[in-house]
Coordinates of C-alpha atoms in Angstrom, one line a residue:
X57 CA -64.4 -56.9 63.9
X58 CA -64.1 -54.6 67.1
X59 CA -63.5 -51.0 67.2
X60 CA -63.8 -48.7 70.3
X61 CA -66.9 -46.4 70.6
X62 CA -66.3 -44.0 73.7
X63 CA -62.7 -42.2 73.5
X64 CA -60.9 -40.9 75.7
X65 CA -60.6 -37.5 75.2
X66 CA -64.3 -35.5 75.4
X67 CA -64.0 -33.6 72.1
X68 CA -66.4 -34.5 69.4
X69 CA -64.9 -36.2 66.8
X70 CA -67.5 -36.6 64.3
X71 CA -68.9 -40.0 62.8
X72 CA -66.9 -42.9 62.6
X73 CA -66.8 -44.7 59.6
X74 CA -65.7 -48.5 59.2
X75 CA -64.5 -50.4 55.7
X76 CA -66.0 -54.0 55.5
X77 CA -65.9 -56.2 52.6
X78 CA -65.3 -53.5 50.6
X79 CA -68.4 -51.3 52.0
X80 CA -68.3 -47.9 53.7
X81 CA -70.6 -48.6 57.0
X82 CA -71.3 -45.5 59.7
X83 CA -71.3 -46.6 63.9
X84 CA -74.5 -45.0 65.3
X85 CA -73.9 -44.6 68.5
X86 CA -76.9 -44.1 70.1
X87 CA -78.2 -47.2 68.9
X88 CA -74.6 -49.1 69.0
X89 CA -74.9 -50.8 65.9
X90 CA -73.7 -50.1 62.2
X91 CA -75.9 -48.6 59.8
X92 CA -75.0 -49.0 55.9
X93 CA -76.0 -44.9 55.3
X94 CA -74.1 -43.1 52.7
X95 CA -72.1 -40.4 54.9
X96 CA -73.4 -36.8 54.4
X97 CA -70.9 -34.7 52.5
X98 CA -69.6 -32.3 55.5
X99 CA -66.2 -29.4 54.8
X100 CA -63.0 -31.0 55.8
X101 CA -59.9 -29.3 57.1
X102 CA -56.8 -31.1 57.2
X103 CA -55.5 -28.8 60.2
X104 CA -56.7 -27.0 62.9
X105 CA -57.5 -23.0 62.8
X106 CA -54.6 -22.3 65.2
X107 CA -52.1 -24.0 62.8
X108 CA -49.6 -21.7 61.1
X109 CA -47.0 -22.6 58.5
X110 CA -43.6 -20.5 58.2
X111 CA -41.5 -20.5 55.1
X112 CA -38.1 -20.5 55.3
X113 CA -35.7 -20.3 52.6
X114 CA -31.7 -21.0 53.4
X115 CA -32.0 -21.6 56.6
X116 CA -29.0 -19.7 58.6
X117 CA -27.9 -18.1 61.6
X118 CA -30.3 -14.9 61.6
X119 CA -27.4 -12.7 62.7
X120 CA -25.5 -13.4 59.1
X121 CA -28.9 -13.2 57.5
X122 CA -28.8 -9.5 58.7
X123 CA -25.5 -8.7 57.8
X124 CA -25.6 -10.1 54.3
X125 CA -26.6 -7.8 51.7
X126 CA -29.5 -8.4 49.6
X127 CA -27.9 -9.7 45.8
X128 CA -30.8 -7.7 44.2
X129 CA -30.7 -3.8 43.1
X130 CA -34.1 -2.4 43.1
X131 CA -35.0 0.3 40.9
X132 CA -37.9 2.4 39.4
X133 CA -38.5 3.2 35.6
X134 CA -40.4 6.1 34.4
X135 CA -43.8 4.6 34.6
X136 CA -43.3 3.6 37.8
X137 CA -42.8 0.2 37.8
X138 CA -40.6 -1.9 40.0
X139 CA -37.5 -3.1 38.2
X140 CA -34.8 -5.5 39.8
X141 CA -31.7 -6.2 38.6
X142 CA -28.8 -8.7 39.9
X143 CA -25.4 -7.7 41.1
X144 CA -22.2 -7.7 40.2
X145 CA -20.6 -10.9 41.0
X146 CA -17.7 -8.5 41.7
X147 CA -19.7 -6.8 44.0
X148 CA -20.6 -9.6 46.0
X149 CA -17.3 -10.2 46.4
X150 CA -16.3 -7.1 47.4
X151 CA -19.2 -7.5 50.0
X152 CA -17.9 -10.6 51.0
X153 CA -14.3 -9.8 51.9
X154 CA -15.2 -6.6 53.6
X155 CA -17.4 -8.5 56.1
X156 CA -14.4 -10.2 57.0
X157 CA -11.7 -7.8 56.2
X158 CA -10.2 -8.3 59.6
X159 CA -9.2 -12.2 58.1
X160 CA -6.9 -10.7 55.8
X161 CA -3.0 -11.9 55.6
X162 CA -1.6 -9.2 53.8
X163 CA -2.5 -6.8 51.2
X164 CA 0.6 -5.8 49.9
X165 CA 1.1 -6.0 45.8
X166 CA -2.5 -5.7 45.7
X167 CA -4.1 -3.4 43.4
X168 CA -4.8 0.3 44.5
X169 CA -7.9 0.8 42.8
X170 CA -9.3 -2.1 44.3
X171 CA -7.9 -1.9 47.6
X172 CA -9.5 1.8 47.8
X173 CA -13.3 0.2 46.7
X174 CA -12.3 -2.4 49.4
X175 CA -11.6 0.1 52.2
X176 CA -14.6 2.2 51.5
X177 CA -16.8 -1.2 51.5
X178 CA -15.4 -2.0 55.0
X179 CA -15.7 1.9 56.4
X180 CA -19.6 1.6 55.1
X181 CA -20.2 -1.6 57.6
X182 CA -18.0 0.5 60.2
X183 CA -15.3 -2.3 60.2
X184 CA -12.8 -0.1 61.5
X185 CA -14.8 1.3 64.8
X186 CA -14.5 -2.6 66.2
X187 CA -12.7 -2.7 69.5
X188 CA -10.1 -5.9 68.3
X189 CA -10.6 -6.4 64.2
X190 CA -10.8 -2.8 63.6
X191 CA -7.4 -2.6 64.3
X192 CA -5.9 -5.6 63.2
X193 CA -8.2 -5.0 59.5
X194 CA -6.6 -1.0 59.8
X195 CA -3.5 -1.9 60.0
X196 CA -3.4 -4.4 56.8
X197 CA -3.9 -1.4 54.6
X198 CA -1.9 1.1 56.3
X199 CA 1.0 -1.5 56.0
X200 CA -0.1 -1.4 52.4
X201 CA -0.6 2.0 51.4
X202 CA 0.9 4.6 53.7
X203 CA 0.1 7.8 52.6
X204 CA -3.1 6.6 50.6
X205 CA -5.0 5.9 53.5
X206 CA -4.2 8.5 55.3
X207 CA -1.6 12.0 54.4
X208 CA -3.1 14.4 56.6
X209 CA -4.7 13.6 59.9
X210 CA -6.3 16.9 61.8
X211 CA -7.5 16.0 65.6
X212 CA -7.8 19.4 66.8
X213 CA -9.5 19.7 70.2
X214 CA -10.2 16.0 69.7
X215 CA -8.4 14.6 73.2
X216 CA -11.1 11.7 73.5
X217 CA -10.7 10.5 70.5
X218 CA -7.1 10.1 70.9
X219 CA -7.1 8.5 74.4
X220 CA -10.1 5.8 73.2
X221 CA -8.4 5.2 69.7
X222 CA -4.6 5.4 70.4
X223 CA -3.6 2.2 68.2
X224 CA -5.5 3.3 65.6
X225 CA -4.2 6.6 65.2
X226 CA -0.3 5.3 65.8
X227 CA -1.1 3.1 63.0
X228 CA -1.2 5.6 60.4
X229 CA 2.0 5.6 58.0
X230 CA 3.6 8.4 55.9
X231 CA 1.3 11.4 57.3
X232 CA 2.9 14.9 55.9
X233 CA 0.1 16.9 58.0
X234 CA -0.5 16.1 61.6
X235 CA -2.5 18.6 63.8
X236 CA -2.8 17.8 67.7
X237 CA -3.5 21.1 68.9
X238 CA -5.7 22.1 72.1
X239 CA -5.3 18.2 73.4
X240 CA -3.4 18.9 76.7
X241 CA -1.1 15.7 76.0
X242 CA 1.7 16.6 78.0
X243 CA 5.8 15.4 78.2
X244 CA 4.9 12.4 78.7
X245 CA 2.2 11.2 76.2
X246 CA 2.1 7.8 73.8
X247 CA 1.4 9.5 71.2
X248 CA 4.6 12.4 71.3
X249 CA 7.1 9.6 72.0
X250 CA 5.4 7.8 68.5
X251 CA 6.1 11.0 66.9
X252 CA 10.1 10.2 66.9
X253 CA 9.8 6.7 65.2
X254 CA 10.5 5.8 61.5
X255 CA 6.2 5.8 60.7
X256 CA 6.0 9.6 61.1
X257 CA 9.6 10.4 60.0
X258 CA 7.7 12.0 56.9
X259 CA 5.9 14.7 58.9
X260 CA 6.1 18.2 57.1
X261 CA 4.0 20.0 59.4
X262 CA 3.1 19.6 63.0
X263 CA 0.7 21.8 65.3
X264 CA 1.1 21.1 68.8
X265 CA -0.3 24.0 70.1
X266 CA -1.7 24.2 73.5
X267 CA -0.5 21.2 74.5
X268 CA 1.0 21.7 78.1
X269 CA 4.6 21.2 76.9
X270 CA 7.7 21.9 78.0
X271 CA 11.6 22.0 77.9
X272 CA 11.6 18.2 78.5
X273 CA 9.0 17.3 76.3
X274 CA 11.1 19.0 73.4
X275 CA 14.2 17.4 74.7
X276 CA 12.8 14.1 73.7
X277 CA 11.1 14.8 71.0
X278 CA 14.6 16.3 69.2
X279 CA 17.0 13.7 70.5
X280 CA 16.7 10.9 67.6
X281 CA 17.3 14.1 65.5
X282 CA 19.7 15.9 67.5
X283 CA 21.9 12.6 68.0
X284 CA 20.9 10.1 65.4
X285 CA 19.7 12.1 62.1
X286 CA 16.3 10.4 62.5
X287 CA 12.6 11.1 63.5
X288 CA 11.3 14.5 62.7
X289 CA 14.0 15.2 60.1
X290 CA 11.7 16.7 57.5
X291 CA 10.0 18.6 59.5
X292 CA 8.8 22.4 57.8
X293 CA 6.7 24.1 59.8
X294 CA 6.1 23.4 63.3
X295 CA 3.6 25.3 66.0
X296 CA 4.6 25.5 69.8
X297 CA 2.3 28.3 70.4
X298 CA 0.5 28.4 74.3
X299 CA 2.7 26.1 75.8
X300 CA 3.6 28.6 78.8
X301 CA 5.7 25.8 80.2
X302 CA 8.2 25.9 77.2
X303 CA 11.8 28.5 78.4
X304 CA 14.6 29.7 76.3
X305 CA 16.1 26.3 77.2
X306 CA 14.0 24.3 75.2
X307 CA 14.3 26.9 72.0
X308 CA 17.8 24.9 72.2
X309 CA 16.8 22.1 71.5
X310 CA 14.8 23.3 68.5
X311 CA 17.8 24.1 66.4
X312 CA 18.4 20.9 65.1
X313 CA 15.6 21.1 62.9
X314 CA 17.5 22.4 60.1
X315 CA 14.8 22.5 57.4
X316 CA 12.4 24.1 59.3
X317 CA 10.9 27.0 57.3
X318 CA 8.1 28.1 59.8
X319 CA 8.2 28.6 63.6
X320 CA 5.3 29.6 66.4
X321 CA 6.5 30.2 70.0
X322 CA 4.2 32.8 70.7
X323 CA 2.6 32.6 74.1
X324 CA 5.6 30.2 75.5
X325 CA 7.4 30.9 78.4
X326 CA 10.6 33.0 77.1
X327 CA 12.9 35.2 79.3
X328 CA 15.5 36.9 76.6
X329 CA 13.3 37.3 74.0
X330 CA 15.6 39.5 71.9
X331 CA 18.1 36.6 72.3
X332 CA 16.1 33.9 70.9
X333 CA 15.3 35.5 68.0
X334 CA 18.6 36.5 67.2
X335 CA 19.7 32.6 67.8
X336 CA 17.1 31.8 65.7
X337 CA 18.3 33.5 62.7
X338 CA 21.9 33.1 63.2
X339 CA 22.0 29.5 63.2
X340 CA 18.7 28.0 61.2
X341 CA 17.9 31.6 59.3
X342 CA 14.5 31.9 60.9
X343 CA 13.3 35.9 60.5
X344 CA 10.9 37.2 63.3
X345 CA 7.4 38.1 61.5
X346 CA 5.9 41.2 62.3
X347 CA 2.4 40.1 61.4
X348 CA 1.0 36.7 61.7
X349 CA 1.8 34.2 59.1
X350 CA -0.9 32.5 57.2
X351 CA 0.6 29.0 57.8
X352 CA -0.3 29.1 62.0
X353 CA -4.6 29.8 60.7
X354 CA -5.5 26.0 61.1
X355 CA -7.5 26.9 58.3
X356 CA -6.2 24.6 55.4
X357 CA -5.3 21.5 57.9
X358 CA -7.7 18.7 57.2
X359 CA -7.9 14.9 57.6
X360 CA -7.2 13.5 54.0
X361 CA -7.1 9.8 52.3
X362 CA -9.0 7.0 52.3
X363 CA -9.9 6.8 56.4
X364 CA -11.5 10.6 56.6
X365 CA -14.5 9.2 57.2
X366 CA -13.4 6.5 59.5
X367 CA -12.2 9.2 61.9
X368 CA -15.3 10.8 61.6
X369 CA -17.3 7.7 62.9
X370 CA -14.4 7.3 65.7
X371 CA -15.6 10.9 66.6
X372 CA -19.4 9.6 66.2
X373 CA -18.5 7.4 68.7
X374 CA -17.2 9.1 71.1
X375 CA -20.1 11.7 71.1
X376 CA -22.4 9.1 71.6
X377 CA -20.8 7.5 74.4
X378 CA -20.5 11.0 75.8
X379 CA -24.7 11.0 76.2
X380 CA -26.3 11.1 79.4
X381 CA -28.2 7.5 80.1
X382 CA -31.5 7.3 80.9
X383 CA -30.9 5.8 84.2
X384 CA -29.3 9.2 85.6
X385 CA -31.7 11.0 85.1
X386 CA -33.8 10.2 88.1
X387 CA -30.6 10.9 89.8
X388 CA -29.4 14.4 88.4
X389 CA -33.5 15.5 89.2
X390 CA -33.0 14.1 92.4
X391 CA -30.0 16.2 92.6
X392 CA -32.0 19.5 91.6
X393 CA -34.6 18.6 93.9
X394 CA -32.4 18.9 96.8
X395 CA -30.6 22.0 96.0
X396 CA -27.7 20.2 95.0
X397 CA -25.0 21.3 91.6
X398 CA -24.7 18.5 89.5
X399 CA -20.8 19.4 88.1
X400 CA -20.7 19.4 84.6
X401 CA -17.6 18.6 82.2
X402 CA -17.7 20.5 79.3
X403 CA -15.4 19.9 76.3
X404 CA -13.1 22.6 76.1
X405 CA -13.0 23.9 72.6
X406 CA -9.5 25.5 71.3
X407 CA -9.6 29.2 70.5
X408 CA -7.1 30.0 67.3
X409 CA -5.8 33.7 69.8
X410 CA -5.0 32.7 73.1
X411 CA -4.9 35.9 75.9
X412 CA -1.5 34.6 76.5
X413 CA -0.4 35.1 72.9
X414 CA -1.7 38.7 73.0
X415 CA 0.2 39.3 76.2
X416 CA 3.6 37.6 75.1
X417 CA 3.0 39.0 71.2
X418 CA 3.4 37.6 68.4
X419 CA 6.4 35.3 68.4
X420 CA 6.3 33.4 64.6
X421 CA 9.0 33.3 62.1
X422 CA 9.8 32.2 58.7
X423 CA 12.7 31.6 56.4
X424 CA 13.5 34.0 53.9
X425 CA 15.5 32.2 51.1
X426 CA 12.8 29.3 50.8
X427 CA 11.1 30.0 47.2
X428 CA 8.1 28.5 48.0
X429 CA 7.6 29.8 51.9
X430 CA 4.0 31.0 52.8
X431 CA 3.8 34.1 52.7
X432 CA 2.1 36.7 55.8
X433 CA -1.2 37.1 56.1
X434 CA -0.4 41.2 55.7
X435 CA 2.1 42.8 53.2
X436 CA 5.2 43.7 55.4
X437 CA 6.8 47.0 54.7
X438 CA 10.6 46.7 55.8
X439 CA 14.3 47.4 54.2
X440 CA 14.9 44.9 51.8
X441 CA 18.8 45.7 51.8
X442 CA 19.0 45.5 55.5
X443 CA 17.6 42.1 55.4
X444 CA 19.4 40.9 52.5
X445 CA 22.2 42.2 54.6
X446 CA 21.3 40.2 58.2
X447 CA 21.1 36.7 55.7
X448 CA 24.5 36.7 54.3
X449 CA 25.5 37.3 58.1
X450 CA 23.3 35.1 59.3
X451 CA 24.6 32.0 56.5
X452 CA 28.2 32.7 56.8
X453 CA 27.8 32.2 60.7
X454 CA 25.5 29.3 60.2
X455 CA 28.0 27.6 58.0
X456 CA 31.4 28.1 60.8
X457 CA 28.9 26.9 63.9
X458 CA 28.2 24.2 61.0
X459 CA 31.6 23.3 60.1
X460 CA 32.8 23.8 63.9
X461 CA 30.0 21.1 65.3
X462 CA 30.7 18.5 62.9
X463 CA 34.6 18.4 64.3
X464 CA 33.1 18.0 67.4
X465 CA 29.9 16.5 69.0
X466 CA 29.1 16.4 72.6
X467 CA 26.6 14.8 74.3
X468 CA 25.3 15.6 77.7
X469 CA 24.5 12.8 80.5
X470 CA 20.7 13.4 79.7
X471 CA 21.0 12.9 76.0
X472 CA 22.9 9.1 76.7
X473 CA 19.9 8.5 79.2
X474 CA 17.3 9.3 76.6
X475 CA 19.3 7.5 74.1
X476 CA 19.4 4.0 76.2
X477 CA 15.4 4.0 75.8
X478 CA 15.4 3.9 72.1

């Protein structure tokens, strides 16, 4: 029998103990033999004081562990006790399709009741505020549901979120109410040349107040009606208020809305203002109003449907990428230090009376024979058999122009230009 006596580390490993013939013997070292002593009891520890132990359960990537949901409901009874109950298994799949609603083919046929419980489970985890998915997961239910998910979309004053969520918004289907007032978008805008497709056909009401417009930008906006019958067909009421920019030329091209009910060109850029209104009500009926019309308050214009609050966490957004960093700080201080104006870029917020529409007057109309036309804010007092009067003049030489275009359309050079882009 050999064993070793002096290892090679210098830690203290206790006594050694060797089995012979069936006998527990003990090495003394000091005397280098083996003594046949029955070993003291002495504690034990099978692992050192620095050991830890971890325990893990499913192991998984700890980015899904985050995201999943916990499958428990934790509640507390009267006495106060803790009390857990399991989901639904209908909620847990709910939970797990709207973590990847952006892997959906199509959800057309689907159930609406579901479909709704499905979008507000993928708004909660923000699924629509994602650069690339967002969209693509957006635009499954909008293909969908139209209307449902969205009828009325109001982005007053709201230019940022507009240039940072441009697809988004285009994606919207079957909106009756759209509101794009105070956004400066210009002639030449995305978002005004979408407004003469087949998505937004269905608009009822648009506000494009303050919007930098002018006679071109109406020129294209009214040639798929003007030519084709299509695009803003429907339309009903429809604000052009403080666009300066806006002459009696581009009043032309407003007369093909035929079902227009409600008209704002105050604070536009008109010459002959006597002539436009008396165009306006010889040819689409349109009556000047002496006193504003409760249709042009922007007070009953909301976002409605299913994404309201998905537009509200695109506006989140936006604000909070609007924040000063930390790191330019030390840089605007150092700016103060040296006498030095930092410039500042404030949002410029959308007043509902513009000085230019107290300077030009009020400029709004409205169509008398509707039934169900909004009424003015203020009870008018006027003749009632002088007007009754100027509308059977005004029909009878609505329907000749009428009968007399229809024998005969011409189109100018600019309209076959537009025409060719379409």
């Amino acid at each position: 029998m050999s064993y070793c006596l002096h290892s090679e580390s210098h830690l203290d490993t206790g006594p050694i103990y060797v089995r012979e013939n069936g006998k527990l013997h003990v090495v003394n070292r000091g005397a280098g033999g083996v003594q046949n002593v029955t070993p003291k009891a002495r504690p034990f520890s099978l692992f050192s004081r620095t050991f830890s132990v971890e325990l893990c359960m499913n192991r998984e990537d700890d980015r899904a562990r985050r995201q999943r949901t916990d499958h428990f409901i934790f509640t507390y009874t009267k006495e106060g006790n803790l009390r857990y109950s399991a989901k639904s298994l209908f909620s847990l799949v709910l939970g797990y399709i709207s973590d990847n609603v952006d892997h959906i083919d199509s959800l057309i046929g689907f159930p609406e009741q579901i479909a709704e419980k499905l979008f507000s489970a993928a708004e909660a985890r923000q699924k629509f505020t994602e650069p690339v998915t967002g969209l693509r997961a957006l635009q499954k239910f909008t293909e969908a549901y139209g209307s449902l998910v969205l009828c009325s979309l109001c982005l007053r004053n709201r230019y940022l979120v507009i240039s940072e969520k441009l697809e988004e918004i285009k994606s919207f289907r079957e909106l009756t109410c759209l509101d794009l007032s105070c956004c400066k978008l210009g002639d030449e805008h995305e978002l005004l040349e979408h407004l003469t497709k087949e998505a937004l056909s269905s608009v009822k009401r648009l506000l494009l107040k303050d919007n930098s417009l002018s006679d071109a930008g109406l020129r294209r906006m009214t040639a798929p009606v003007r030519v084709l019958k299509k695009g803003l067909d429907n339309l009903l009421v429809l604000d052009l208020s403080c666009n300066p920019k806006i002459t009696d030329v581009g009043i032309g091209y407003l007369l093909s809305f035929k079902k227009l009910n409600c008209l704002d060109i105050s604070g536009t850029g008109l010459k002959d203002v006597d002539a436009v209104k008396k165009r306006l009500q010889m040819q689409i009926g349109l009556v000047h109003s002496k006193v504003p019309l409760k249709e042009f308050d922007h007070s009953d214009c909301k976002t409605e449907g299913w994404a309201e609050q998905t537009v509200l966490q695109w506006e989140q957004a936006v604000l909070e990428a609007m924040k000063p960093q930390d790191n330019l700080r030390s840089r605007v201080t150092a700016l103060h230090f040296y006498g030095k104006t930092h410039r500042i870029e404030e949002v410029v917020k959308c007043t509902l009376v513009e000085p230019e529409t107290k300077a030009s007057g009020n400029l709004q109309f409205y169509k008398e024979n509707v039934e169900n036309c909004h009424l003015p804010l203020k009870k008018e007092v006027a003749g009632s058999h002088e007007l009754k009067n100027n509308k059977k003049r005004a029909l009878a030489e609505q329907e000749r122009e009428r009968t007399s275009k229809q024998k005969h359309l011409c189109l100018t050079v600019e309209d076959w230009d537009l025409l060719n882009t379409y």
